[in-house]
PDB file of C-alpha atoms in Angstrom:
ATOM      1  CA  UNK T 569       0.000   0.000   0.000  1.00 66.00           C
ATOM      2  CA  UNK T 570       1.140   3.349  -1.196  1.00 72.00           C
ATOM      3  CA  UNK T 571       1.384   5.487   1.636  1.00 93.00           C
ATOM      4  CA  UNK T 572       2.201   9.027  -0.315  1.00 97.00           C
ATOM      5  CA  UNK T 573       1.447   8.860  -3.506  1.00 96.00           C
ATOM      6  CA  UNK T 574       1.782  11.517  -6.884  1.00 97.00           C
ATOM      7  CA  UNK T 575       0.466  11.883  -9.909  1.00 97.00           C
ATOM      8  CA  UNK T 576       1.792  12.262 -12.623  1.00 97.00           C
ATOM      9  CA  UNK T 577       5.497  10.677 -12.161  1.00 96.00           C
ATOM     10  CA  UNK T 578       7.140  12.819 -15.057  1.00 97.00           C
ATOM     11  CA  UNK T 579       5.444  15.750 -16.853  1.00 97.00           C
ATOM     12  CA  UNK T 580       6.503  17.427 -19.948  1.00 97.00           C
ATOM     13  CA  UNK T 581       5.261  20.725 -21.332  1.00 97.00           C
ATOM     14  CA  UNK T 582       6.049  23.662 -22.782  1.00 97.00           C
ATOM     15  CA  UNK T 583       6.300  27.193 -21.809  1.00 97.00           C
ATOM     16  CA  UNK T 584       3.556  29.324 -20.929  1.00 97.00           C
ATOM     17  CA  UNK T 585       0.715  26.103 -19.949  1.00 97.00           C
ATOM     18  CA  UNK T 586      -0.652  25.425 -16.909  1.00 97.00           C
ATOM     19  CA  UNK T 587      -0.363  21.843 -15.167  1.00 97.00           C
ATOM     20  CA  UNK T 588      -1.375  19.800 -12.022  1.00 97.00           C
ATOM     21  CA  UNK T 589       0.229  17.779  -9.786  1.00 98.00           C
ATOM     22  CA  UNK T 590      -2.086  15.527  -7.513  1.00 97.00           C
ATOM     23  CA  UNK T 591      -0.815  13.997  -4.108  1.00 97.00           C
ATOM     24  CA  UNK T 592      -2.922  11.352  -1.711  1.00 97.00           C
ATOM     25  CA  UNK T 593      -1.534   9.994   1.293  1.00 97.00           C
ATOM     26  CA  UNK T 594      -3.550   7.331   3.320  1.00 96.00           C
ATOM     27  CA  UNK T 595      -1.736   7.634   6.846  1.00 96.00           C
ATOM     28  CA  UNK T 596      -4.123   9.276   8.435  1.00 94.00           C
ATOM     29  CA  UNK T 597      -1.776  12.756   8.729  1.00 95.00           C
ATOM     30  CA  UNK T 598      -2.964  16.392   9.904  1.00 92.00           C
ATOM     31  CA  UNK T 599      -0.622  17.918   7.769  1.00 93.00           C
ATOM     32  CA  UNK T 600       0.860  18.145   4.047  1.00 95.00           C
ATOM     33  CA  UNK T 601       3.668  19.537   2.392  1.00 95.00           C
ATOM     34  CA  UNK T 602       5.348  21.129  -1.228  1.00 96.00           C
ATOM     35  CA  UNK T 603       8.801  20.506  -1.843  1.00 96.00           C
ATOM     36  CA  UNK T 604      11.011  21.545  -4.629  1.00 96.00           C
ATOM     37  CA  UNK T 605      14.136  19.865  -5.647  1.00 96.00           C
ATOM     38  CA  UNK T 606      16.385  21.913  -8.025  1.00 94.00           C
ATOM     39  CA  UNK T 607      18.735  19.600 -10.138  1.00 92.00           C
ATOM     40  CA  UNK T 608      21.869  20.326  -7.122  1.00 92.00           C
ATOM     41  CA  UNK T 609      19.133  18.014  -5.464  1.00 93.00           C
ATOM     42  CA  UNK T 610      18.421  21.533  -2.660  1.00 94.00           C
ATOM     43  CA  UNK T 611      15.636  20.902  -1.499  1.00 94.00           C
ATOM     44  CA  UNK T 612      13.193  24.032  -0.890  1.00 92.00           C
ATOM     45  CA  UNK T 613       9.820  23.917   1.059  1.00 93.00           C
ATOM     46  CA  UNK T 614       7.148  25.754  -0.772  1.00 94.00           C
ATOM     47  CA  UNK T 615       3.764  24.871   0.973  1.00 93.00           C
ATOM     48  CA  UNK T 616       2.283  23.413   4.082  1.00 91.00           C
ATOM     49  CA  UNK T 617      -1.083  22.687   5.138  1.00 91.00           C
ATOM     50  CA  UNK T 618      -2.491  21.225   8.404  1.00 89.00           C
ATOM     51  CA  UNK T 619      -6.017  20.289   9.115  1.00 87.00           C
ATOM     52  CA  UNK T 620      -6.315  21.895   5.315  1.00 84.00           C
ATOM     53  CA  UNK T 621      -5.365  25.509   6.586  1.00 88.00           C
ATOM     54  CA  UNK T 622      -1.732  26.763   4.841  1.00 90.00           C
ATOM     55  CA  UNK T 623       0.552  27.109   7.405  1.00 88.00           C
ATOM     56  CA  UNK T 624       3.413  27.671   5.221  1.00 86.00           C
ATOM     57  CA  UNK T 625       4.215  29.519   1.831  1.00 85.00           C
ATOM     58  CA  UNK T 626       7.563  30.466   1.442  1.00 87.00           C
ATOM     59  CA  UNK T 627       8.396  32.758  -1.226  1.00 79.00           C
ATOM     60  CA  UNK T 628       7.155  31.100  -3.694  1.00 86.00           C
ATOM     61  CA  UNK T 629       5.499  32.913  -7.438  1.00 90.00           C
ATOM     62  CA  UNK T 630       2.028  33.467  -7.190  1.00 91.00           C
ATOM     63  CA  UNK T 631       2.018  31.316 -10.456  1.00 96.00           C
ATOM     64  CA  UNK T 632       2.090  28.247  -8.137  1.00 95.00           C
ATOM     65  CA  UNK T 633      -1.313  27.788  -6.371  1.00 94.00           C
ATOM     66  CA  UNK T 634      -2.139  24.707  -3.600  1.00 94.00           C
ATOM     67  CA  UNK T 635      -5.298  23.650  -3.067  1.00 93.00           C
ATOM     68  CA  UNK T 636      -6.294  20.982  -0.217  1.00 93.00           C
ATOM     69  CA  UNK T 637      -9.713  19.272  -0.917  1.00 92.00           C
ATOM     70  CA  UNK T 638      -9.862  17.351   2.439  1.00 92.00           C
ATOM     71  CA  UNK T 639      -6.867  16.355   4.700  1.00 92.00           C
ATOM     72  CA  UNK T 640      -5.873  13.547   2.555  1.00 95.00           C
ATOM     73  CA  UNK T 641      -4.920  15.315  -0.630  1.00 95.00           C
ATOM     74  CA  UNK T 642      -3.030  18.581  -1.593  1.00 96.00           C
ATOM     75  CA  UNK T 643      -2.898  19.206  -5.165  1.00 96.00           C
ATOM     76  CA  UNK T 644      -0.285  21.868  -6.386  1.00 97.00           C
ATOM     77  CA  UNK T 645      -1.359  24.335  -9.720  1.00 97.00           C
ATOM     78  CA  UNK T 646       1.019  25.700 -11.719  1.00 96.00           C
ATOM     79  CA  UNK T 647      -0.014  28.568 -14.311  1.00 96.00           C
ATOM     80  CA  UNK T 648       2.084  29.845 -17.001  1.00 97.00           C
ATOM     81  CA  UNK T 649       4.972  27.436 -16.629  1.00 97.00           C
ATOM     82  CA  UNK T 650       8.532  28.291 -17.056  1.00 97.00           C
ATOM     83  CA  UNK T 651      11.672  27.126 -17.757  1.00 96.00           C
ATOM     84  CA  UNK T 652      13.220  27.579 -13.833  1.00 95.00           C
ATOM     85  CA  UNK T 653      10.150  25.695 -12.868  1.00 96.00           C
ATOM     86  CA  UNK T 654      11.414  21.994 -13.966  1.00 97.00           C
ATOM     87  CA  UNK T 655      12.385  20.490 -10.801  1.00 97.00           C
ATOM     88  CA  UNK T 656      11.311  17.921  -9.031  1.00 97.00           C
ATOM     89  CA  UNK T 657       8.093  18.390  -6.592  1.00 97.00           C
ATOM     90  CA  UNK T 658       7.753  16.219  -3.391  1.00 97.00           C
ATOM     91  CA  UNK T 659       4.631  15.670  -1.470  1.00 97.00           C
ATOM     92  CA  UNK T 660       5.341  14.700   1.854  1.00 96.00           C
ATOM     93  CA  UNK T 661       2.731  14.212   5.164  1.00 96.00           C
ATOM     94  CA  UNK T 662       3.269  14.253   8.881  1.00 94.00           C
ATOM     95  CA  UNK T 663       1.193  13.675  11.828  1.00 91.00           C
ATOM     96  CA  UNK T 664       1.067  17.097  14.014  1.00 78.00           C
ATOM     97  CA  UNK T 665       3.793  18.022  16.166  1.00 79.00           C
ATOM     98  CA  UNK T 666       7.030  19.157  15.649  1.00 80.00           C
ATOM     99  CA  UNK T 667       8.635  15.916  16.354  1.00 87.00           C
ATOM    100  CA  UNK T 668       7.327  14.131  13.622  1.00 90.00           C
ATOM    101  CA  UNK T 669       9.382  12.602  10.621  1.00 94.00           C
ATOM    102  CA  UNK T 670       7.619  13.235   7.402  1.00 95.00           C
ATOM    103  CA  UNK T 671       7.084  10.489   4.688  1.00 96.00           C
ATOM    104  CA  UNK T 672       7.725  11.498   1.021  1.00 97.00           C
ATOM    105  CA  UNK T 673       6.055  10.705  -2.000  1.00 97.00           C
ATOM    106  CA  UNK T 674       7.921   9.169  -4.976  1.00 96.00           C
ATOM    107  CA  UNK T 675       8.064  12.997  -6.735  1.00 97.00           C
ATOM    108  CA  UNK T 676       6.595  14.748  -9.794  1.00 97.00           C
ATOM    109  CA  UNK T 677       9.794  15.212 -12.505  1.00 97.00           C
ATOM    110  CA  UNK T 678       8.391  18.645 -14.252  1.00 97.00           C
ATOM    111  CA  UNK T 679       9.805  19.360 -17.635  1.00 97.00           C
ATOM    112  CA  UNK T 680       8.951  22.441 -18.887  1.00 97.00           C
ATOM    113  CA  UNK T 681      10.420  22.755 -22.880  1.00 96.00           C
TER     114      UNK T 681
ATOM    115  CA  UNK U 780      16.613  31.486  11.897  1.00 77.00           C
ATOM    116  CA  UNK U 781      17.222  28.051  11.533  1.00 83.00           C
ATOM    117  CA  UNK U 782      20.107  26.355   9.474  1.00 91.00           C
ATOM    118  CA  UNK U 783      21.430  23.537   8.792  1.00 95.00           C
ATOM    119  CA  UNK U 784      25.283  22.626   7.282  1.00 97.00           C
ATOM    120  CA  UNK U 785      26.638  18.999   5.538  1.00 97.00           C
ATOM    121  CA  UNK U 786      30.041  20.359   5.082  1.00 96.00           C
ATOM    122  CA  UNK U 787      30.448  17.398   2.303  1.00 96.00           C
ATOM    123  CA  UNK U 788      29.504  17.284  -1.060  1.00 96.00           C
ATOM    124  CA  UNK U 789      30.572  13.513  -0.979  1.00 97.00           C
ATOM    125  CA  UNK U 790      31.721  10.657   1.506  1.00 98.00           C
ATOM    126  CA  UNK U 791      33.209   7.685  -0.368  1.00 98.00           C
ATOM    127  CA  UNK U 792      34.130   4.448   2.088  1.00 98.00           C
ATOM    128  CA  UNK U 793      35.300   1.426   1.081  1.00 98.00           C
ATOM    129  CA  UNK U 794      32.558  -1.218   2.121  1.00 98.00           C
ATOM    130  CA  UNK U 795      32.658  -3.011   5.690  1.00 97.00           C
ATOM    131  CA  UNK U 796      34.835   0.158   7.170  1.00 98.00           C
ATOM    132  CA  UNK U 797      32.757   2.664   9.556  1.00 98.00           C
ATOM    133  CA  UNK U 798      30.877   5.846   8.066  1.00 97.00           C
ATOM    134  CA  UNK U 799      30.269   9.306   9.012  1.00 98.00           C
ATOM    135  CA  UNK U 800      28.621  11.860   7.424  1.00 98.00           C
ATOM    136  CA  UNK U 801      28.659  15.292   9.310  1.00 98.00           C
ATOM    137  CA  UNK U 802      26.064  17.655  10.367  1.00 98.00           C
ATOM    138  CA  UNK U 803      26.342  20.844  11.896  1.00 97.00           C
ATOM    139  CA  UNK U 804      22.388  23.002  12.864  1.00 95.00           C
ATOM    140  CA  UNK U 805      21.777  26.207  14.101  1.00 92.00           C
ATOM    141  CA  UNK U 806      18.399  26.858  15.926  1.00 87.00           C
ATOM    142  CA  UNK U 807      17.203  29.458  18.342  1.00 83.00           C
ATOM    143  CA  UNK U 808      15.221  26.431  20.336  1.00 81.00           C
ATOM    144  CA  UNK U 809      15.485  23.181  21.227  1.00 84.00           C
ATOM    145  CA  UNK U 810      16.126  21.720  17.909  1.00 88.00           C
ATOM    146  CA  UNK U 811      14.541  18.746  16.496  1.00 93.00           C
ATOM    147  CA  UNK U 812      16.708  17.104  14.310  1.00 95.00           C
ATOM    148  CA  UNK U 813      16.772  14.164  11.126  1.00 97.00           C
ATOM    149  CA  UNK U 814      18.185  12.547   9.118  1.00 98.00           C
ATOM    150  CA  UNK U 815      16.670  11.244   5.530  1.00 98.00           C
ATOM    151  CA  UNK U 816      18.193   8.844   2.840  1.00 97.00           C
ATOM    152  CA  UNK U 817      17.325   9.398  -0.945  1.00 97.00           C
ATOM    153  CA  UNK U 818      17.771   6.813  -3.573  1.00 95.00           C
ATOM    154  CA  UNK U 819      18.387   7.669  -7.027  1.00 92.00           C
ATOM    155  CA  UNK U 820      14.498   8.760  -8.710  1.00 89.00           C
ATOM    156  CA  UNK U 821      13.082   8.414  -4.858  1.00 92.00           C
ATOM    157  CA  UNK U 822      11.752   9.735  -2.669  1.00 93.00           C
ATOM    158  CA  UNK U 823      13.024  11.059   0.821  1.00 96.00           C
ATOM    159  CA  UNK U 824      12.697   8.088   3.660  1.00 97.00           C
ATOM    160  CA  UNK U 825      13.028   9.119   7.304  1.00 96.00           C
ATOM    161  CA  UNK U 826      15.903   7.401   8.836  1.00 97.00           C
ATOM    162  CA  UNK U 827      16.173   8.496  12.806  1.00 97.00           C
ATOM    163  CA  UNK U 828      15.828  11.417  14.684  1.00 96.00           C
ATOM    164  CA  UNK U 829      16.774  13.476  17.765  1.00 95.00           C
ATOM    165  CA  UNK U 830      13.665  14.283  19.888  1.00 92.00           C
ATOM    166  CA  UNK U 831      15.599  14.497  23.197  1.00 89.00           C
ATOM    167  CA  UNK U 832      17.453  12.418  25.810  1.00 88.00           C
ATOM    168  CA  UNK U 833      19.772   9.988  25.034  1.00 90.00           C
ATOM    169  CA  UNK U 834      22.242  12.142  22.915  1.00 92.00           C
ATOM    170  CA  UNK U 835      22.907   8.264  20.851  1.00 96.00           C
ATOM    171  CA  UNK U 836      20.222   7.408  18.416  1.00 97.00           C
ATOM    172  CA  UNK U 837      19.506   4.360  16.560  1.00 96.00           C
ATOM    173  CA  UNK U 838      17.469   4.447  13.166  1.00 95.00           C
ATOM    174  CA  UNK U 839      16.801   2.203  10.493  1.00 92.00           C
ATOM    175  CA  UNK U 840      19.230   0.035   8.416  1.00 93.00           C
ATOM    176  CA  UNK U 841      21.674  -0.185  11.454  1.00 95.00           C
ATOM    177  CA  UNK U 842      22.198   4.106  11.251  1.00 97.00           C
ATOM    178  CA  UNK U 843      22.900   6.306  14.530  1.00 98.00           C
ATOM    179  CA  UNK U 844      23.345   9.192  14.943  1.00 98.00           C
ATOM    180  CA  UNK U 845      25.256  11.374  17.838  1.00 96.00           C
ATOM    181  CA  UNK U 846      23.734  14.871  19.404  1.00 96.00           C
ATOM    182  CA  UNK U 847      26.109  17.129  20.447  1.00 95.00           C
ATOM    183  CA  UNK U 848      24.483  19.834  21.583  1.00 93.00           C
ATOM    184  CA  UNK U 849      28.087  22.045  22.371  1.00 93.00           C
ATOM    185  CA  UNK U 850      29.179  21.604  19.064  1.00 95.00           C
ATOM    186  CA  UNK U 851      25.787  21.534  17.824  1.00 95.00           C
ATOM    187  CA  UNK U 852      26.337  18.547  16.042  1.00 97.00           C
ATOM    188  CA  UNK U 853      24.617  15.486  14.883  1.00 98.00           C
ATOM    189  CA  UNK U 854      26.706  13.341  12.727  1.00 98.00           C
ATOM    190  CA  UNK U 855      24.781   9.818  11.149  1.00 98.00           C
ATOM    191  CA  UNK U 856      27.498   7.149  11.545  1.00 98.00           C
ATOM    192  CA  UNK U 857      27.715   3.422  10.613  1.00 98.00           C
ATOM    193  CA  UNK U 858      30.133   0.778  11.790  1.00 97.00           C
ATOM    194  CA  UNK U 859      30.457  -1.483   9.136  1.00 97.00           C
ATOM    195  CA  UNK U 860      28.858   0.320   5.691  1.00 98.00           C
ATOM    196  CA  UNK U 861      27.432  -1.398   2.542  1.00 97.00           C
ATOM    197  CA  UNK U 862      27.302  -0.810  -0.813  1.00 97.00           C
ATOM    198  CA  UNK U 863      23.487  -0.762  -0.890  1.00 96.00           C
ATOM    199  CA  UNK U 864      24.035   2.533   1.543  1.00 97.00           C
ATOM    200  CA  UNK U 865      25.322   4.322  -1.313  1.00 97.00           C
ATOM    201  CA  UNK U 866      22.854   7.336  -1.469  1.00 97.00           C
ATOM    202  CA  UNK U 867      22.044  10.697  -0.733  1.00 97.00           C
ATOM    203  CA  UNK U 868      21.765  11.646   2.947  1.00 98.00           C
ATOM    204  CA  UNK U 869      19.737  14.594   4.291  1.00 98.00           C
ATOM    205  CA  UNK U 870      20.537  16.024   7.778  1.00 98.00           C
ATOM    206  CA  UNK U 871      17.400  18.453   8.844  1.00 96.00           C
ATOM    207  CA  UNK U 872      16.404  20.812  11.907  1.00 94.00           C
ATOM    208  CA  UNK U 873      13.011  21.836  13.087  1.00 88.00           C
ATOM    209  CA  UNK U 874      12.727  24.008  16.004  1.00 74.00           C
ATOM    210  CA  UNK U 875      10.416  23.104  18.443  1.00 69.00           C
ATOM    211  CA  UNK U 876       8.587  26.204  18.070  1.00 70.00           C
ATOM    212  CA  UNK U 877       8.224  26.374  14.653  1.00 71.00           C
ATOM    213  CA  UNK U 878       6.407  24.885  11.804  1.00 76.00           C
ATOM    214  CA  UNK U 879       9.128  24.410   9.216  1.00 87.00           C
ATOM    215  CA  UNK U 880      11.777  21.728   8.800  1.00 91.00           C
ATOM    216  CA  UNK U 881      15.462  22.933   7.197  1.00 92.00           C
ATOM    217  CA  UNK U 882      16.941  20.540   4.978  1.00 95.00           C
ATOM    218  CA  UNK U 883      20.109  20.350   4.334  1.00 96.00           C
ATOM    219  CA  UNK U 884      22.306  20.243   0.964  1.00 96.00           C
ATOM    220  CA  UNK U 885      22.991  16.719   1.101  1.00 97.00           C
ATOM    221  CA  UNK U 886      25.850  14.881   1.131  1.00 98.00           C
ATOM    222  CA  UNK U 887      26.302  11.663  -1.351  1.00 97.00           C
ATOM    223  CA  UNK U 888      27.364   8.739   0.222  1.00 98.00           C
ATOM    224  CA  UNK U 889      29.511   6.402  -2.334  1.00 98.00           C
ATOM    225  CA  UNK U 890      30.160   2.869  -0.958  1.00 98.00           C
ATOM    226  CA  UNK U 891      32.824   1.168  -2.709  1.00 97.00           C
ATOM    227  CA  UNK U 892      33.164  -2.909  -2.630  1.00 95.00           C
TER     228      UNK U 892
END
């Protein structure tokens, strides 16, 4: 059983569209996050949501756009894609607290031609 | 504001001698503290972590990890490493008070046979 999962796994497009990314996790957790993964493998937090309130955004364009449904998903928008935006993006959840490890989904590779 | 420092870009050991890969935080708190393995086109797993007490950790995959909290340190160490450890290792701080974790820059771990 997938615990985090994404979808897509690799997304291609070219400049200027607008894409999704989708993430589920079935643990149960209060809280979800955006990461971003340059290719030096940093790895940047972008978004986090708990109980689906955001808690987090970092300095991030307003191009990118989260959007929690229900406390099992967080879905990440993108408009008007650009060519610094191909990265990897991580989902990841935690149970509340700060003493909680997070578990990462298998990432999004974004493309962007 | 919280930091975090892997002062190496790369560890290589030859398989079966002892590991260390280095961490170095900087918190205003108490810190919380990780550490996260990444396998190539993977995503991060959660490998131990400092909550507090016992400055010795154990983790998964026979990882520890030390807290020092003079040098504000928290090194992962193995005693006898495999080739299968060869990945990418991410040391990360949360404060206590806050709501984000820090990643580090990684350090790649290259185990040779």
């Amino acid at each position: 059983d997938t615990a985090v999962s994404q979808t897509p796994k690799y997304l291609v497009t070219q400049m200027g569209n607008d894409k999704s990314i989708k993430c589920e996790q079935n643990l149960g957790h209060d809280t979800m996050y955006w990461y971003k993964q340059d290719s030096k493998k940093f790895l940047k937090i972008m978004f986090s949501y708990n109980n689906k309130e955001l808690i987090i955004n970092e300095t991030v364009p307003n191009r990118f756009s989260p959007k929690s449904p229900d406390k099992a998903h967080l879905n990440l928008h993108i408009n008007s894609l650009e060519l610094g935006d191909s990265a990897v993006y991580f989902c990841a959840s935690s149970q509340g607290g700060a003493d909680n490890e997070q578990f990462f989904g298998p990432g999004t590779r974004l493309t962007v031609l | 504001a919280q930091s975090v420092a892997q002062p190496e870009d790369q560890v290589n050991v030859a398989e079966g001698n002892p590991l260390t890969v280095k961490c170095t935080y900087s918190v205003s708190g108490n810190p919380y503290l990780f550490w996260y393995v990444q396998y190539p086109n993977r995503g991060l797993q959660f490998l131990l972590k400092y909550i507090t007490g016992d400055n010795l950790v154990k983790g998964s995959y026979g990882f520890e990890a030390e807290f020092n909290k003079s040098q504000t340190s928290f090194h992962l160490k193995k005693p006898s490493a495999l080739v299968s450890d060869s990945a990418l290792y991410f040391c990360a701080v949360r404060d206590t008070g806050g709501f984000k974790t820090i990643f580090g820059a990684g350090t790649r771990l290259f185990v040779k046979a």
